[in-house]
């Protein structure tokens, strides 16, 4: 009887230790990356240079899931918001939280001219030449807590929309049909 209790206790302690160590590794992973590194990691997933079972990005965190492990979360910069835009001509998909490893836009490696203006009329970028990632998305880092108007031009076709960068706002815009 005592032997059974000792074995059960040992298993509980081992499981608790594994849980605490995994949680500490997750925290260390998130702590050691700075703002520049987070942006590079996001870029690497978008460009297909980094892989994982899944990687998604919401308004405050990058969440990376590897095979059979706990998700690793990385906090995004306090003053910048990530949004990924997939302009399209014929095909799109509904999306709110961008999947860096799953979302696919129609126009891969396409050349675009992008203009972004905030609701106060300040021009953030004007007719900037940008290229979509191999996943068909244009990634932007913009100041938080604002509303923006974006205009995207590709091969003589234009799309415009408004979006905002407040907590809980969407990080994936797939509704910009070029026409």
Tab-separated table of N, CA and C in Angstrom:
chain	number	residue	atom	x	y	z
A	1	UNK	N	0.824	-1.192	0.000
A	1	UNK	CA	0.000	0.000	0.000
A	1	UNK	C	0.871	1.260	0.000
A	2	UNK	N	1.884	1.288	0.909
A	2	UNK	CA	2.777	2.442	0.967
A	2	UNK	C	3.537	2.601	-0.340
A	3	UNK	N	3.919	1.473	-0.932
A	3	UNK	CA	4.666	1.502	-2.186
A	3	UNK	C	3.812	2.121	-3.299
A	4	UNK	N	2.531	1.789	-3.355
A	4	UNK	CA	1.605	2.344	-4.353
A	4	UNK	C	1.425	3.843	-4.183
A	5	UNK	N	1.338	4.292	-2.942
A	5	UNK	CA	1.184	5.727	-2.662
A	5	UNK	C	2.446	6.469	-3.072
A	6	UNK	N	3.615	5.878	-2.774
A	6	UNK	CA	4.877	6.516	-3.145
A	6	UNK	C	5.012	6.616	-4.664
A	7	UNK	N	4.635	5.580	-5.381
A	7	UNK	CA	4.710	5.597	-6.843
A	7	UNK	C	3.765	6.664	-7.404
A	8	UNK	N	2.538	6.702	-6.881
A	8	UNK	CA	1.558	7.693	-7.342
A	8	UNK	C	2.050	9.107	-7.041
A	9	UNK	N	2.597	9.308	-5.862
A	9	UNK	CA	3.132	10.624	-5.494
A	9	UNK	C	4.273	11.022	-6.416
A	10	UNK	N	5.129	10.054	-6.712
A	10	UNK	CA	6.253	10.326	-7.624
A	10	UNK	C	5.782	10.732	-9.001
A	11	UNK	N	4.748	10.070	-9.492
A	11	UNK	CA	4.202	10.430	-10.809
A	11	UNK	C	3.605	11.834	-10.811
A	12	UNK	N	2.913	12.192	-9.741
A	12	UNK	CA	2.331	13.536	-9.631
A	12	UNK	C	3.441	14.580	-9.610
A	13	UNK	N	4.486	14.343	-8.827
A	13	UNK	CA	5.606	15.288	-8.750
A	13	UNK	C	6.292	15.409	-10.115
A	14	UNK	N	6.490	14.298	-10.803
A	14	UNK	CA	7.128	14.321	-12.127
A	14	UNK	C	6.272	15.093	-13.122
A	15	UNK	N	4.959	14.867	-13.093
A	15	UNK	CA	4.066	15.582	-14.013
A	15	UNK	C	4.068	17.077	-13.709
A	16	UNK	N	4.015	17.432	-12.427
A	16	UNK	CA	4.038	18.842	-12.038
A	16	UNK	C	5.349	19.497	-12.455
A	17	UNK	N	6.455	18.807	-12.253
A	17	UNK	CA	7.760	19.337	-12.654
A	17	UNK	C	7.840	19.563	-14.150
A	18	UNK	N	7.348	18.606	-14.933
A	18	UNK	CA	7.334	18.745	-16.399
A	18	UNK	C	6.502	19.943	-16.817
A	19	UNK	N	5.342	20.112	-16.184
A	19	UNK	CA	4.456	21.241	-16.494
A	19	UNK	C	5.150	22.568	-16.192
A	20	UNK	N	5.775	22.656	-15.027
A	20	UNK	CA	6.440	23.904	-14.638
A	20	UNK	C	7.641	24.197	-15.532
A	21	UNK	N	8.414	23.185	-15.880
A	21	UNK	CA	9.568	23.384	-16.762
A	21	UNK	C	9.102	23.831	-18.137
A	22	UNK	N	8.064	23.184	-18.686
A	22	UNK	CA	7.541	23.569	-20.006
A	22	UNK	C	7.031	25.002	-19.977
A	23	UNK	N	6.360	25.382	-18.905
A	23	UNK	CA	5.868	26.757	-18.778
A	23	UNK	C	7.001	27.749	-18.701
A	24	UNK	N	8.089	27.378	-18.001
A	24	UNK	CA	9.248	28.251	-17.885
A	24	UNK	C	9.958	28.390	-19.229
A	25	UNK	N	10.073	27.295	-19.992
A	25	UNK	CA	10.682	27.358	-21.318
A	25	UNK	C	9.856	28.275	-22.220
A	26	UNK	N	8.522	28.154	-22.142
A	26	UNK	CA	7.652	29.012	-22.946
A	26	UNK	C	7.894	30.471	-22.593
A	27	UNK	N	7.971	30.780	-21.285
A	27	UNK	CA	8.197	32.158	-20.857
A	27	UNK	C	9.565	32.645	-21.317
A	28	UNK	N	10.601	31.804	-21.172
A	28	UNK	CA	11.938	32.192	-21.606
A	28	UNK	C	11.969	32.447	-23.108
A	29	UNK	N	11.264	31.626	-23.881
A	29	UNK	CA	11.211	31.822	-25.328
A	29	UNK	C	10.617	33.173	-25.670
A	30	UNK	N	9.562	33.543	-24.975
A	30	UNK	CA	8.909	34.816	-25.241
A	30	UNK	C	9.762	35.983	-24.746
A	31	UNK	N	10.456	35.800	-23.617
A	31	UNK	CA	11.237	36.890	-23.048
A	31	UNK	C	12.492	37.204	-23.842
A	32	UNK	N	13.117	36.202	-24.457
A	32	UNK	CA	14.407	36.448	-25.097
A	32	UNK	C	14.285	37.137	-26.453
A	33	UNK	N	13.101	37.158	-27.043
A	33	UNK	CA	12.940	37.834	-28.332
A	33	UNK	C	12.570	39.294	-28.111
A	34	UNK	N	13.259	40.178	-28.777
A	34	UNK	CA	12.926	41.595	-28.718
A	34	UNK	C	11.971	41.952	-29.844
A	35	UNK	N	11.598	43.225	-29.932
A	35	UNK	CA	10.666	43.680	-30.960
A	35	UNK	C	11.159	43.341	-32.356
A	36	UNK	N	12.424	43.627	-32.642
A	36	UNK	CA	12.979	43.351	-33.964
A	36	UNK	C	12.904	41.868	-34.265
A	37	UNK	N	13.239	41.033	-33.282
A	37	UNK	CA	13.209	39.592	-33.485
A	37	UNK	C	11.795	39.084	-33.723
A	38	UNK	N	10.810	39.640	-33.039
A	38	UNK	CA	9.408	39.237	-33.243
A	38	UNK	C	9.007	39.563	-34.676
A	39	UNK	N	9.333	40.754	-35.128
A	39	UNK	CA	9.004	41.146	-36.498
A	39	UNK	C	9.698	40.237	-37.507
A	40	UNK	N	10.940	39.887	-37.235
A	40	UNK	CA	11.676	38.993	-38.136
A	40	UNK	C	11.049	37.609	-38.139
A	41	UNK	N	10.657	37.124	-36.967
A	41	UNK	CA	10.018	35.816	-36.874
A	41	UNK	C	8.697	35.801	-37.642
A	42	UNK	N	7.895	36.843	-37.497
A	42	UNK	CA	6.639	36.958	-38.241
A	42	UNK	C	6.931	36.975	-39.741
A	43	UNK	N	7.911	37.758	-40.148
A	43	UNK	CA	8.289	37.819	-41.559
A	43	UNK	C	8.733	36.442	-42.074
A	44	UNK	N	9.523	35.754	-41.277
A	44	UNK	CA	10.016	34.438	-41.696
A	44	UNK	C	8.870	33.443	-41.892
A	45	UNK	N	7.855	33.490	-41.036
A	45	UNK	CA	6.683	32.617	-41.231
A	45	UNK	C	5.936	33.023	-42.499
A	46	UNK	N	5.735	34.321	-42.712
A	46	UNK	CA	5.026	34.803	-43.903
A	46	UNK	C	5.748	34.409	-45.185
A	47	UNK	N	7.067	34.478	-45.142
A	47	UNK	CA	7.871	34.190	-46.330
A	47	UNK	C	8.142	32.701	-46.506
A	48	UNK	N	7.696	31.883	-45.558
A	48	UNK	CA	7.924	30.446	-45.657
A	48	UNK	C	9.324	30.029	-45.237
A	49	UNK	N	10.072	30.933	-44.592
A	49	UNK	CA	11.434	30.618	-44.143
A	49	UNK	C	11.440	29.917	-42.787
A	50	UNK	N	10.360	30.080	-42.027
A	50	UNK	CA	10.200	29.396	-40.739
A	50	UNK	C	8.968	28.507	-40.848
A	51	UNK	N	9.014	27.364	-40.194
A	51	UNK	CA	7.893	26.441	-40.255
A	51	UNK	C	7.474	26.021	-38.854
A	52	UNK	N	6.227	25.654	-38.736
A	52	UNK	CA	5.655	25.137	-37.500
A	52	UNK	C	4.364	24.435	-37.880
A	53	UNK	N	3.833	23.667	-36.952
A	53	UNK	CA	2.535	23.047	-37.203
A	53	UNK	C	1.521	24.142	-37.504
A	54	UNK	N	1.561	25.221	-36.714
A	54	UNK	CA	0.744	26.402	-36.997
A	54	UNK	C	1.363	27.614	-36.324
A	55	UNK	N	1.128	28.766	-36.921
A	55	UNK	CA	1.550	30.045	-36.342
A	55	UNK	C	0.489	31.060	-36.718
A	56	UNK	N	-0.093	31.690	-35.727
A	56	UNK	CA	-1.117	32.707	-35.983
A	56	UNK	C	-0.778	33.945	-35.180
A	57	UNK	N	-1.389	35.050	-35.593
A	57	UNK	CA	-1.079	36.314	-34.940
A	57	UNK	C	-2.375	37.073	-34.711
A	58	UNK	N	-2.626	37.413	-33.454
A	58	UNK	CA	-3.805	38.215	-33.132
A	58	UNK	C	-3.340	39.633	-32.786
A	59	UNK	N	-4.201	40.419	-32.206
A	59	UNK	CA	-3.858	41.825	-31.965
A	59	UNK	C	-2.760	42.017	-30.922
A	60	UNK	N	-2.460	40.994	-30.141
A	60	UNK	CA	-1.454	41.173	-29.093
A	60	UNK	C	-0.358	40.118	-29.053
A	61	UNK	N	-0.547	38.966	-29.740
A	61	UNK	CA	0.434	37.897	-29.622
A	61	UNK	C	0.633	37.122	-30.915
A	62	UNK	N	1.849	36.600	-31.049
A	62	UNK	CA	2.171	35.585	-32.044
A	62	UNK	C	2.092	34.262	-31.296
A	63	UNK	N	1.311	33.305	-31.824
A	63	UNK	CA	1.134	32.011	-31.181
A	63	UNK	C	1.672	30.938	-32.121
A	64	UNK	N	2.706	30.221	-31.657
A	64	UNK	CA	3.353	29.200	-32.477
A	64	UNK	C	3.119	27.838	-31.837
A	65	UNK	N	2.593	26.894	-32.636
A	65	UNK	CA	2.377	25.518	-32.187
A	65	UNK	C	3.313	24.595	-32.953
A	66	UNK	N	4.154	23.895	-32.213
A	66	UNK	CA	5.011	22.865	-32.794
A	66	UNK	C	4.325	21.526	-32.577
A	67	UNK	N	4.796	20.489	-33.195
A	67	UNK	CA	4.227	19.159	-33.020
A	67	UNK	C	4.275	18.723	-31.553
A	68	UNK	N	3.124	18.380	-31.003
A	68	UNK	CA	2.994	17.768	-29.682
A	68	UNK	C	3.646	18.578	-28.558
A	69	UNK	N	3.637	19.882	-28.651
A	69	UNK	CA	4.172	20.711	-27.573
A	69	UNK	C	3.155	21.783	-27.214
A	70	UNK	N	3.397	22.429	-26.110
A	70	UNK	CA	2.555	23.553	-25.706
A	70	UNK	C	2.797	24.711	-26.661
A	71	UNK	N	1.774	25.499	-26.978
A	71	UNK	CA	2.014	26.668	-27.835
A	71	UNK	C	2.970	27.648	-27.153
A	72	UNK	N	3.811	28.266	-27.955
A	72	UNK	CA	4.696	29.316	-27.459
A	72	UNK	C	4.083	30.637	-27.899
A	73	UNK	N	3.918	31.549	-26.960
A	73	UNK	CA	3.334	32.848	-27.285
A	73	UNK	C	4.394	33.931	-27.133
A	74	UNK	N	4.369	34.864	-28.062
A	74	UNK	CA	5.286	35.993	-28.059
A	74	UNK	C	4.442	37.262	-28.061
A	75	UNK	N	4.677	38.135	-27.127
A	75	UNK	CA	3.949	39.401	-27.085
A	75	UNK	C	4.413	40.299	-28.222
A	76	UNK	N	3.463	40.958	-28.855
A	76	UNK	CA	3.779	41.921	-29.908
A	76	UNK	C	4.157	43.254	-29.276
A	77	UNK	N	4.800	44.118	-30.030
A	77	UNK	CA	5.175	45.436	-29.485
A	77	UNK	C	3.942	46.191	-28.965
A	78	UNK	N	4.132	46.920	-27.870
A	78	UNK	CA	3.035	47.676	-27.266
A	78	UNK	C	2.524	48.794	-28.163
A	79	UNK	N	3.387	49.337	-29.014
A	79	UNK	CA	3.016	50.511	-29.798
A	79	UNK	C	2.750	50.210	-31.269
A	80	UNK	N	2.866	48.933	-31.678
A	80	UNK	CA	2.652	48.586	-33.087
A	80	UNK	C	1.657	47.441	-33.221
A	81	UNK	N	0.898	47.494	-34.305
A	81	UNK	CA	-0.136	46.510	-34.603
A	81	UNK	C	0.213	45.851	-35.929
A	82	UNK	N	0.071	44.539	-35.992
A	82	UNK	CA	0.332	43.800	-37.222
A	82	UNK	C	-0.979	43.549	-37.951
A	83	UNK	N	-0.971	43.819	-39.252
A	83	UNK	CA	-2.123	43.481	-40.096
A	83	UNK	C	-1.587	42.939	-41.417
A	84	UNK	N	-2.248	41.907	-41.913
A	84	UNK	CA	-1.834	41.284	-43.161
A	84	UNK	C	-3.000	41.375	-44.144
A	85	UNK	N	-2.710	41.843	-45.349
A	85	UNK	CA	-3.745	42.145	-46.337
A	85	UNK	C	-3.505	41.327	-47.598
A	86	UNK	N	-4.574	40.682	-48.092
A	86	UNK	CA	-4.475	39.885	-49.322
A	86	UNK	C	-5.442	40.449	-50.361
A	87	UNK	N	-5.002	41.461	-51.123
A	87	UNK	CA	-5.860	41.939	-52.213
A	87	UNK	C	-6.079	40.800	-53.210
A	88	UNK	N	-7.234	40.803	-53.863
A	88	UNK	CA	-7.517	39.712	-54.800
A	88	UNK	C	-8.337	40.215	-55.976
A	89	UNK	N	-8.358	39.418	-57.036
A	89	UNK	CA	-9.177	39.707	-58.211
A	89	UNK	C	-10.367	38.759	-58.236
A	90	UNK	N	-10.116	37.450	-58.073
A	90	UNK	CA	-11.185	36.458	-58.191
A	90	UNK	C	-11.410	35.597	-56.954
A	91	UNK	N	-10.363	35.238	-56.216
A	91	UNK	CA	-10.505	34.283	-55.118
A	91	UNK	C	-9.992	34.850	-53.795
A	92	UNK	N	-10.777	34.602	-52.727
A	92	UNK	CA	-10.378	35.008	-51.384
A	92	UNK	C	-10.930	34.003	-50.389
A	93	UNK	N	-10.739	34.256	-49.117
A	93	UNK	CA	-11.303	33.417	-48.060
A	93	UNK	C	-11.662	34.310	-46.879
A	94	UNK	N	-12.646	33.931	-46.089
A	94	UNK	CA	-12.971	34.729	-44.898
A	94	UNK	C	-11.899	34.523	-43.825
A	95	UNK	N	-11.536	35.585	-43.145
A	95	UNK	CA	-10.497	35.467	-42.121
A	95	UNK	C	-10.569	36.667	-41.180
A	96	UNK	N	-10.209	36.453	-39.923
A	96	UNK	CA	-10.122	37.530	-38.941
A	96	UNK	C	-8.750	37.521	-38.261
A	97	UNK	N	-8.327	36.343	-37.784
A	97	UNK	CA	-7.017	36.192	-37.158
A	97	UNK	C	-6.091	35.530	-38.165
A	98	UNK	N	-5.049	36.237	-38.547
A	98	UNK	CA	-4.174	35.773	-39.618
A	98	UNK	C	-3.370	34.542	-39.218
A	99	UNK	N	-3.433	33.524	-40.056
A	99	UNK	CA	-2.607	32.335	-39.890
A	99	UNK	C	-1.393	32.488	-40.794
A	100	UNK	N	-0.244	32.646	-40.190
A	100	UNK	CA	0.994	32.811	-40.951
A	100	UNK	C	1.373	31.538	-41.690
A	101	UNK	N	0.874	30.411	-41.218
A	101	UNK	CA	1.210	29.129	-41.836
A	101	UNK	C	0.058	28.545	-42.649
A	102	UNK	N	-1.088	29.203	-42.674
A	102	UNK	CA	-2.233	28.622	-43.365
A	102	UNK	C	-2.893	29.524	-44.392
A	103	UNK	N	-3.020	30.800	-44.106
A	103	UNK	CA	-3.701	31.715	-45.024
A	103	UNK	C	-2.932	31.830	-46.338
A	104	UNK	N	-3.672	31.762	-47.428
A	104	UNK	CA	-3.082	31.911	-48.755
A	104	UNK	C	-3.885	32.935	-49.545
A	105	UNK	N	-3.207	33.956	-50.049
A	105	UNK	CA	-3.830	34.958	-50.898
A	105	UNK	C	-3.662	34.591	-52.363
A	106	UNK	N	-4.445	35.234	-53.193
A	106	UNK	CA	-4.457	34.926	-54.630
A	106	UNK	C	-3.203	35.416	-55.354
A	107	UNK	N	-2.711	36.602	-55.011
A	107	UNK	CA	-1.631	37.228	-55.780
A	107	UNK	C	-0.309	37.070	-55.028
A	108	UNK	N	0.382	35.984	-55.323
A	108	UNK	CA	1.652	35.675	-54.659
A	108	UNK	C	2.796	36.414	-55.345
A	109	UNK	N	3.668	37.017	-54.538
A	109	UNK	CA	4.842	37.750	-55.038
A	109	UNK	C	4.452	38.843	-56.029
A	110	UNK	N	3.292	39.440	-55.820
A	110	UNK	CA	2.801	40.499	-56.707
A	110	UNK	C	3.339	41.865	-56.332
A	111	UNK	N	3.417	42.744	-57.316
A	111	UNK	CA	3.885	44.117	-57.105
A	111	UNK	C	2.669	45.015	-56.853
A	112	UNK	N	2.714	45.807	-55.792
A	112	UNK	CA	1.611	46.677	-55.400
A	112	UNK	C	2.128	48.070	-55.086
A	113	UNK	N	1.265	49.059	-55.225
A	113	UNK	CA	1.506	50.402	-54.703
A	113	UNK	C	0.486	50.599	-53.593
A	114	UNK	N	0.980	50.947	-52.407
A	114	UNK	CA	0.140	51.003	-51.214
A	114	UNK	C	0.177	52.399	-50.612
A	115	UNK	N	-1.011	52.925	-50.311
A	115	UNK	CA	-1.135	54.200	-49.607
A	115	UNK	C	-1.951	53.964	-48.343
A	116	UNK	N	-1.421	54.421	-47.205
A	116	UNK	CA	-2.115	54.294	-45.926
A	116	UNK	C	-2.184	55.676	-45.294
A	117	UNK	N	-3.389	56.030	-44.839
A	117	UNK	CA	-3.626	57.329	-44.218
A	117	UNK	C	-4.460	57.096	-42.968
A	118	UNK	N	-4.141	57.795	-41.865
A	118	UNK	CA	-4.957	57.631	-40.669
A	118	UNK	C	-6.198	58.518	-40.748
A	119	UNK	N	-7.100	58.359	-39.796
A	119	UNK	CA	-8.387	59.065	-39.834
A	119	UNK	C	-8.243	60.576	-39.655
A	120	UNK	N	-7.069	61.034	-39.214
A	120	UNK	CA	-6.810	62.459	-39.052
A	120	UNK	C	-6.171	63.066	-40.296
A	121	UNK	N	-5.969	62.261	-41.330
A	121	UNK	CA	-5.409	62.754	-42.577
A	121	UNK	C	-3.904	62.624	-42.694
A	122	UNK	N	-3.252	62.072	-41.675
A	122	UNK	CA	-1.804	61.879	-41.726
A	122	UNK	C	-1.470	60.720	-42.656
A	123	UNK	N	-0.557	60.966	-43.589
A	123	UNK	CA	-0.136	59.932	-44.521
A	123	UNK	C	0.958	59.092	-43.871
A	124	UNK	N	0.698	57.794	-43.739
A	124	UNK	CA	1.663	56.871	-43.153
A	124	UNK	C	2.607	56.357	-44.237
A	125	UNK	N	2.058	56.015	-45.386
A	125	UNK	CA	2.856	55.666	-46.566
A	125	UNK	C	2.069	56.100	-47.784
A	126	UNK	N	2.793	56.607	-48.777
A	126	UNK	CA	2.126	57.112	-49.979
A	126	UNK	C	2.703	56.441	-51.217
A	127	UNK	N	1.841	55.717	-51.884
A	127	UNK	CA	2.198	55.052	-53.135
A	127	UNK	C	3.492	54.233	-52.990
A	128	UNK	N	3.629	53.575	-51.833
A	128	UNK	CA	4.833	52.780	-51.553
A	128	UNK	C	4.816	51.502	-52.382
A	129	UNK	N	5.916	51.225	-53.054
A	129	UNK	CA	6.050	49.992	-53.826
A	129	UNK	C	6.289	48.845	-52.850
A	130	UNK	N	5.396	47.863	-52.872
A	130	UNK	CA	5.498	46.714	-51.982
A	130	UNK	C	5.261	45.441	-52.775
A	131	UNK	N	5.821	44.365	-52.286
A	131	UNK	CA	5.645	43.068	-52.928
A	131	UNK	C	4.960	42.140	-51.929
A	132	UNK	N	3.938	41.427	-52.389
A	132	UNK	CA	3.289	40.466	-51.498
A	132	UNK	C	4.222	39.287	-51.248
A	133	UNK	N	4.015	38.655	-50.116
A	133	UNK	CA	4.814	37.492	-49.716
A	133	UNK	C	4.455	36.287	-50.599
A	134	UNK	N	5.213	35.213	-50.499
A	134	UNK	CA	4.857	33.983	-51.222
A	134	UNK	C	3.476	33.436	-50.843
A	135	UNK	N	2.944	33.881	-49.693
A	135	UNK	CA	1.601	33.463	-49.286
A	135	UNK	C	0.512	34.395	-49.843
A	136	UNK	N	0.903	35.408	-50.627
A	136	UNK	CA	-0.065	36.317	-51.237
A	136	UNK	C	-0.498	37.475	-50.356
A	137	UNK	N	0.149	37.684	-49.230
A	137	UNK	CA	-0.232	38.739	-48.286
A	137	UNK	C	0.815	39.841	-48.228
A	138	UNK	N	0.336	41.047	-47.980
A	138	UNK	CA	1.186	42.211	-47.712
A	138	UNK	C	1.114	42.441	-46.210
A	139	UNK	N	2.240	42.377	-45.527
A	139	UNK	CA	2.280	42.554	-44.080
A	139	UNK	C	2.640	43.992	-43.729
A	140	UNK	N	1.894	44.558	-42.775
A	140	UNK	CA	2.145	45.922	-42.321
A	140	UNK	C	2.224	45.966	-40.799
A	141	UNK	N	3.121	46.780	-40.289
A	141	UNK	CA	3.182	47.106	-38.863
A	141	UNK	C	2.818	48.584	-38.759
A	142	UNK	N	1.731	48.884	-38.057
A	142	UNK	CA	1.234	50.257	-37.953
A	142	UNK	C	1.039	50.651	-36.493
A	143	UNK	N	1.020	51.963	-36.219
A	143	UNK	CA	0.739	52.397	-34.846
A	143	UNK	C	-0.620	51.878	-34.368
A	144	UNK	N	-0.663	51.521	-33.100
A	144	UNK	CA	-1.891	51.002	-32.486
A	144	UNK	C	-2.907	52.117	-32.215
A	145	UNK	N	-4.132	51.669	-31.995
A	145	UNK	CA	-5.239	52.517	-31.526
A	145	UNK	C	-5.579	53.651	-32.479
A	146	UNK	N	-5.636	53.299	-33.775
A	146	UNK	CA	-6.011	54.266	-34.797
A	146	UNK	C	-6.898	53.589	-35.830
A	147	UNK	N	-7.560	54.418	-36.627
A	147	UNK	CA	-8.327	53.941	-37.775
A	147	UNK	C	-7.602	54.414	-39.024
A	148	UNK	N	-7.517	53.523	-40.017
A	148	UNK	CA	-6.778	53.811	-41.240
A	148	UNK	C	-7.637	53.586	-42.476
A	149	UNK	N	-7.251	54.259	-43.529
A	149	UNK	CA	-7.800	54.010	-44.862
A	149	UNK	C	-6.616	53.564	-45.712
A	150	UNK	N	-6.793	52.441	-46.392
A	150	UNK	CA	-5.726	51.903	-47.232
A	150	UNK	C	-6.225	51.791	-48.660
A	151	UNK	N	-5.331	52.130	-49.581
A	151	UNK	CA	-5.585	51.984	-51.007
A	151	UNK	C	-4.456	51.144	-51.586
A	152	UNK	N	-4.842	50.105	-52.332
A	152	UNK	CA	-3.877	49.189	-52.922
A	152	UNK	C	-4.107	49.156	-54.423
A	153	UNK	N	-3.021	49.336	-55.195
A	153	UNK	CA	-3.109	49.312	-56.651
A	153	UNK	C	-2.215	48.196	-57.170
A	154	UNK	N	-2.767	47.413	-58.129
A	154	UNK	CA	-2.015	46.310	-58.740
A	154	UNK	C	-2.439	46.197	-60.201
A	155	UNK	N	-1.495	46.390	-61.084
A	155	UNK	CA	-1.733	46.266	-62.528
A	155	UNK	C	-2.956	47.072	-62.989
A	156	UNK	N	-3.033	48.318	-62.508
A	156	UNK	CA	-4.103	49.229	-62.929
A	156	UNK	C	-5.423	49.040	-62.208
A	157	UNK	N	-5.512	48.080	-61.311
A	157	UNK	CA	-6.733	47.841	-60.535
A	157	UNK	C	-6.508	48.298	-59.101
A	158	UNK	N	-7.572	48.846	-58.497
A	158	UNK	CA	-7.451	49.426	-57.162
A	158	UNK	C	-8.512	48.867	-56.219
A	159	UNK	N	-8.147	48.761	-54.946
A	159	UNK	CA	-9.077	48.405	-53.876
A	159	UNK	C	-8.801	49.319	-52.694
A	160	UNK	N	-9.864	49.684	-51.970
A	160	UNK	CA	-9.733	50.540	-50.796
A	160	UNK	C	-10.592	49.980	-49.675
A	161	UNK	N	-10.142	50.207	-48.455
A	161	UNK	CA	-10.953	49.836	-47.301
A	161	UNK	C	-10.479	50.613	-46.085
A	162	UNK	N	-11.285	50.561	-45.031
A	162	UNK	CA	-10.905	51.107	-43.731
A	162	UNK	C	-10.738	49.956	-42.759
A	163	UNK	N	-9.809	50.126	-41.827
A	163	UNK	CA	-9.612	49.154	-40.760
A	163	UNK	C	-9.017	49.886	-39.561
A	164	UNK	N	-9.025	49.235	-38.416
A	164	UNK	CA	-8.473	49.863	-37.221
A	164	UNK	C	-7.510	48.920	-36.517
A	165	UNK	N	-6.722	49.503	-35.612
A	165	UNK	CA	-5.660	48.763	-34.938
A	165	UNK	C	-5.828	48.797	-33.423
A	166	UNK	N	-7.063	48.611	-32.979
A	166	UNK	CA	-7.349	48.582	-31.549
A	166	UNK	C	-7.259	47.139	-31.044
A	167	UNK	N	-7.140	47.000	-29.744
A	167	UNK	CA	-7.115	45.676	-29.123
A	167	UNK	C	-8.319	44.878	-29.600
A	168	UNK	N	-8.095	43.650	-29.979
A	168	UNK	CA	-9.117	42.698	-30.455
A	168	UNK	C	-9.538	42.936	-31.901
A	169	UNK	N	-8.923	43.890	-32.616
A	169	UNK	CA	-9.240	44.072	-34.040
A	169	UNK	C	-8.626	42.941	-34.853
A	170	UNK	N	-9.171	42.750	-36.047
A	170	UNK	CA	-8.700	41.697	-36.946
A	170	UNK	C	-7.274	41.977	-37.424
A	171	UNK	N	-6.541	40.904	-37.643
A	171	UNK	CA	-5.177	41.009	-38.169
A	171	UNK	C	-5.090	40.495	-39.606
A	172	UNK	N	-6.215	40.097	-40.170
A	172	UNK	CA	-6.235	39.549	-41.528
A	172	UNK	C	-7.346	40.239	-42.314
A	173	UNK	N	-6.978	40.867	-43.427
A	173	UNK	CA	-7.968	41.530	-44.273
A	173	UNK	C	-7.943	40.857	-45.644
A	174	UNK	N	-9.051	40.200	-45.969
A	174	UNK	CA	-9.142	39.442	-47.229
A	174	UNK	C	-10.328	39.912	-48.061
A	175	UNK	N	-10.797	41.127	-47.804
A	175	UNK	CA	-12.014	41.630	-48.465
A	175	UNK	C	-11.727	42.705	-49.508
A	176	UNK	N	-10.465	42.914	-49.879
A	176	UNK	CA	-10.105	43.976	-50.801
A	176	UNK	C	-10.031	43.442	-52.235
A	177	UNK	N	-11.184	43.489	-52.925
A	177	UNK	CA	-11.218	43.015	-54.310
A	177	UNK	C	-10.773	44.124	-55.248
A	178	UNK	N	-9.757	43.832	-56.028
A	178	UNK	CA	-9.223	44.785	-56.998
A	178	UNK	C	-10.166	44.906	-58.186
A	179	UNK	N	-10.437	46.135	-58.574
A	179	UNK	CA	-11.335	46.322	-59.719
A	179	UNK	C	-11.067	47.626	-60.423
